[in-house]
CSV table of N, CA and C in Angstrom, one decimal:
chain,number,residue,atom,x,y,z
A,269,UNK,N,61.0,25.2,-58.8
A,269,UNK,CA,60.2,25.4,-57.6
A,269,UNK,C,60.6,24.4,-56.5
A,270,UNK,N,60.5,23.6,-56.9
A,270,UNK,CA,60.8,22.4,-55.9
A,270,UNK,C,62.5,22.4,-55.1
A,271,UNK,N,63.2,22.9,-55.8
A,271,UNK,CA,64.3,23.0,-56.1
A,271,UNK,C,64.8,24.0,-54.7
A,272,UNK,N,64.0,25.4,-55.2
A,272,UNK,CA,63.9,26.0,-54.4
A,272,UNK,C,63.3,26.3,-52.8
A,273,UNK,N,62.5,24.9,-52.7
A,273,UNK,CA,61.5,24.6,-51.4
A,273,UNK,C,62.8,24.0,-51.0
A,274,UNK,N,63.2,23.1,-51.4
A,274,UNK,CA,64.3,22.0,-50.8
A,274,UNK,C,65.7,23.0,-50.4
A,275,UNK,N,65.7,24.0,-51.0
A,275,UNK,CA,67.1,24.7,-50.3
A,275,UNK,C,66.8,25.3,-49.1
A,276,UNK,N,65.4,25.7,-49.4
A,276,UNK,CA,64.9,26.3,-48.0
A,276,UNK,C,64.7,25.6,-46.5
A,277,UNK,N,64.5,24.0,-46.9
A,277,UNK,CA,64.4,23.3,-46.1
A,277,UNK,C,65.7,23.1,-45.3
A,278,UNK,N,66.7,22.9,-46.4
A,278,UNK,CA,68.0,22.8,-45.9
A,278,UNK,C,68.8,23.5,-45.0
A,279,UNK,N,68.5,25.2,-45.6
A,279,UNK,CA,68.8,26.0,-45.2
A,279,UNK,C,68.9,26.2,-43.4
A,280,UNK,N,67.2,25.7,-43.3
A,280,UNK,CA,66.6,25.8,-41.9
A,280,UNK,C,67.4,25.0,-40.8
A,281,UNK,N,67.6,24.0,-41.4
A,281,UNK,CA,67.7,22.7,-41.1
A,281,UNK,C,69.5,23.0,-40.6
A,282,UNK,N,69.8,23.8,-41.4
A,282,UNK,CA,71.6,24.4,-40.8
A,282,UNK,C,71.6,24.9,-39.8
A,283,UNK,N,70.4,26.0,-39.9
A,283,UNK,CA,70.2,26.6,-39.3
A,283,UNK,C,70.3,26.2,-37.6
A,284,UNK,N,69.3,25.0,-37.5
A,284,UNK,CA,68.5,24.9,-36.3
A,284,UNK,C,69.8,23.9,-36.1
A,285,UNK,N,70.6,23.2,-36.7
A,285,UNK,CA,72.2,22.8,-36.1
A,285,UNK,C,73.4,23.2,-35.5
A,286,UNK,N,73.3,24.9,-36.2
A,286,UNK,CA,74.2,25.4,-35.7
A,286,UNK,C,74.0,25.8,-34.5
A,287,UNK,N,72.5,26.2,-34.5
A,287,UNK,CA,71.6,26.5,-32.9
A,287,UNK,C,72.2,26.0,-31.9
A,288,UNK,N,71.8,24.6,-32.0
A,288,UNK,CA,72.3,23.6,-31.2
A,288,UNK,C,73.4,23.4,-30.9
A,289,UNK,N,74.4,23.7,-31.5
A,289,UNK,CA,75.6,23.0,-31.1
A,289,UNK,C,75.9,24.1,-30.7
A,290,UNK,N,75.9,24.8,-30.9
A,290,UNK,CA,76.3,26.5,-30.2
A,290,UNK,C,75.9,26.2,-28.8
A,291,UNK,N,74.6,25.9,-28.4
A,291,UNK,CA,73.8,26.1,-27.4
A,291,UNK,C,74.9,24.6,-26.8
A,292,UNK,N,75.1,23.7,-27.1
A,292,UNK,CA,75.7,22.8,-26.6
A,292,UNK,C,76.7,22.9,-26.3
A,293,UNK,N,77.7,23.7,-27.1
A,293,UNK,CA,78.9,24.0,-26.1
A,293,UNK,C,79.3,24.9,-25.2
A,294,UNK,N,78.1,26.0,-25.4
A,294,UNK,CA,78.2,27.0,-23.9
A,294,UNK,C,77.2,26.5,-23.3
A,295,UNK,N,76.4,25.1,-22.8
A,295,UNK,CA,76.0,24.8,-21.5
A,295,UNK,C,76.6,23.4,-21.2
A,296,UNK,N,76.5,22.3,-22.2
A,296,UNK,CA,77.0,21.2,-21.5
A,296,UNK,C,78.5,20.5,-22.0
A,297,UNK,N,79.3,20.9,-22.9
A,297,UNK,CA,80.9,20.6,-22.6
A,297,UNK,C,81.4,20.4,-21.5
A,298,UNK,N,82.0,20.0,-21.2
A,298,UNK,CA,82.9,19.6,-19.8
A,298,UNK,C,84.2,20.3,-20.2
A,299,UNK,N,84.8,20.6,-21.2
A,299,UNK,CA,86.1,21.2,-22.0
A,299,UNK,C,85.3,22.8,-22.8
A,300,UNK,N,86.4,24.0,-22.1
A,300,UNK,CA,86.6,24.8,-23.5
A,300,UNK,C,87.0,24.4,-24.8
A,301,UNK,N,86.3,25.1,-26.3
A,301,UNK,CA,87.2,24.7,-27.0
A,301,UNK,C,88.0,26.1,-27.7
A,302,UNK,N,88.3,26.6,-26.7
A,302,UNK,CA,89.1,28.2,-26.7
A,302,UNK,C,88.6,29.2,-28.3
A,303,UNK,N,87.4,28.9,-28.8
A,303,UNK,CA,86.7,29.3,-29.4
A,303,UNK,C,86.6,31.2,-29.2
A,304,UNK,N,86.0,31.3,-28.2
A,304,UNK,CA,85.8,32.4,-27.6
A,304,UNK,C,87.1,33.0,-26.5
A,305,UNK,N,88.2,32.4,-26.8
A,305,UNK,CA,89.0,32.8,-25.7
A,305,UNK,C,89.4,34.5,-26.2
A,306,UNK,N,89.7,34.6,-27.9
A,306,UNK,CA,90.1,36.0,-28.1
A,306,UNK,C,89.1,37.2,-27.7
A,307,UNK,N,87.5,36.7,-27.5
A,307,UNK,CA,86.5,37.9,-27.4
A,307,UNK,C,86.4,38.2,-25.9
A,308,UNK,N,86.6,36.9,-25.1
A,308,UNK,CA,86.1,37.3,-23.3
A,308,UNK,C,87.4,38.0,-23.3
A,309,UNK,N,88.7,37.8,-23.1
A,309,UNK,CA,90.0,38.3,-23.1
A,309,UNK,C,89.4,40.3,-23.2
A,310,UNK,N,89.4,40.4,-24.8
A,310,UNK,CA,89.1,41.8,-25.0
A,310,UNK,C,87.7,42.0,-24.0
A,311,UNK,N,86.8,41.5,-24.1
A,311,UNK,CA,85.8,42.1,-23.2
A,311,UNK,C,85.6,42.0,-21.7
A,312,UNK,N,86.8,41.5,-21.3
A,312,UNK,CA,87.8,41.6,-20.1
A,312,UNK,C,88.2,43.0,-19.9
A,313,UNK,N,88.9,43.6,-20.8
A,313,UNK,CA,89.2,44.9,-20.6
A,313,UNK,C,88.5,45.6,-20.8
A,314,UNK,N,87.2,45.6,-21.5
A,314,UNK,CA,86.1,46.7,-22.1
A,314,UNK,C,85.6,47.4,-20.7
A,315,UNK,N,85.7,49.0,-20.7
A,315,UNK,CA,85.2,49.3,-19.8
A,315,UNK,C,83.4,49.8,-19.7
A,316,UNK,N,82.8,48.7,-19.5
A,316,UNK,CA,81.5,48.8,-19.7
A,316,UNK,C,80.5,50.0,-18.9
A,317,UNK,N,81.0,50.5,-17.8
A,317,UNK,CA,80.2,51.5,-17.1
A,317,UNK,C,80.7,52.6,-17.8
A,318,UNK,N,81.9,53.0,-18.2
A,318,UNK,CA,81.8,54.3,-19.5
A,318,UNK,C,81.5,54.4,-20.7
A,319,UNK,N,81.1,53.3,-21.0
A,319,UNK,CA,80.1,52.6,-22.3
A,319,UNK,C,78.4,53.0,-21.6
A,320,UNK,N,78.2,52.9,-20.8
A,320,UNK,CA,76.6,53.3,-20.8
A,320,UNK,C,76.3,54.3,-21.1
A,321,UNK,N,74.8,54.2,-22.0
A,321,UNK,CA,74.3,55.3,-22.3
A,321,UNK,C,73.5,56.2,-21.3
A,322,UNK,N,73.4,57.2,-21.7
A,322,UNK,CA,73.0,58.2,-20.7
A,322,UNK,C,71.7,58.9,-20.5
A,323,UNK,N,71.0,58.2,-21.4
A,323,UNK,CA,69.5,59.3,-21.8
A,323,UNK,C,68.8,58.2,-21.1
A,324,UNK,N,67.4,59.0,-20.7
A,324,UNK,CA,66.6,58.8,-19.7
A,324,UNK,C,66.1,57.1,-19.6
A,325,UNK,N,65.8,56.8,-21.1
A,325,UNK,CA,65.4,55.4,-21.5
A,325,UNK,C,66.3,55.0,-20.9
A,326,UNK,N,67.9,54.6,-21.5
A,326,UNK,CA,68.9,53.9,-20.8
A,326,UNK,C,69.0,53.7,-18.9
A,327,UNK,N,69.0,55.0,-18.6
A,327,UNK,CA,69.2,55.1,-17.2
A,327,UNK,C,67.6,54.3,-16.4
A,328,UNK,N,66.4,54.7,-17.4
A,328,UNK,CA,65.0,53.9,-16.5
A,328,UNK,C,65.7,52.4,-16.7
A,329,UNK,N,65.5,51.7,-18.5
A,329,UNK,CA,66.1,50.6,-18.2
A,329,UNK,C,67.3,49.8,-17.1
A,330,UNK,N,68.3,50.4,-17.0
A,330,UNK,CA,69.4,50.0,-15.7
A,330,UNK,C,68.8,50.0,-14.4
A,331,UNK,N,67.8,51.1,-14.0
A,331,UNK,CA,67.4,51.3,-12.7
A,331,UNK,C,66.7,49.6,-13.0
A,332,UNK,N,65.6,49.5,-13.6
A,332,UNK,CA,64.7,48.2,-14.0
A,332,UNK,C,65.4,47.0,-13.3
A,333,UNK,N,66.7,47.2,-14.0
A,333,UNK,CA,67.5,45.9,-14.0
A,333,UNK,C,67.9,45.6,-12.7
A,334,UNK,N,68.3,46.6,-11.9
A,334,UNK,CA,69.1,46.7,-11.0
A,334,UNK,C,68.0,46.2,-9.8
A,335,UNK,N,66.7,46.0,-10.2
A,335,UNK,CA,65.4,45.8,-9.0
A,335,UNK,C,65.2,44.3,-8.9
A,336,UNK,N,65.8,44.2,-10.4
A,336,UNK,CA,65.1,43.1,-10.6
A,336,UNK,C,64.3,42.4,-11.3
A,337,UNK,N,63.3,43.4,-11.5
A,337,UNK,CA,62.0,43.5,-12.7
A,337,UNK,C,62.0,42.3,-13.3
């Protein structure tokens, strides 16, 4: 039991590091570390306005966005 409390702790404790350092290198690096160069590259090409969905929900949400809301 104890055993099992302490994995959990650890577990969290990964957790809430990886958070961080994630969160630390896409806001305060001064350097890429080309990490993400292969996914912006492809989603450079993605053509995201023929990717939208089309049903009513989608289209209220976008109008939403587009106000401002």
């Amino acid at each position: 039991e104890e055993m099992e409390s302490a994995r959990k702790v650890i577990l969290e404790r990964m957790n809430k590091v990886t958070d961080y350092l994630n969160w630390f290198e896409a806001s305060r690096m001064r350097t890429q570390s080309g990490e993400f160069d292969e996914i912006l590259k492809n989603a450079s090409r993605y053509d995201f306005e023929k990717a939208k969905r089309k049903d009513a929900i989608s289209r209220y949400l976008d109008a939403v966005e587009e106000r401002g809301w």
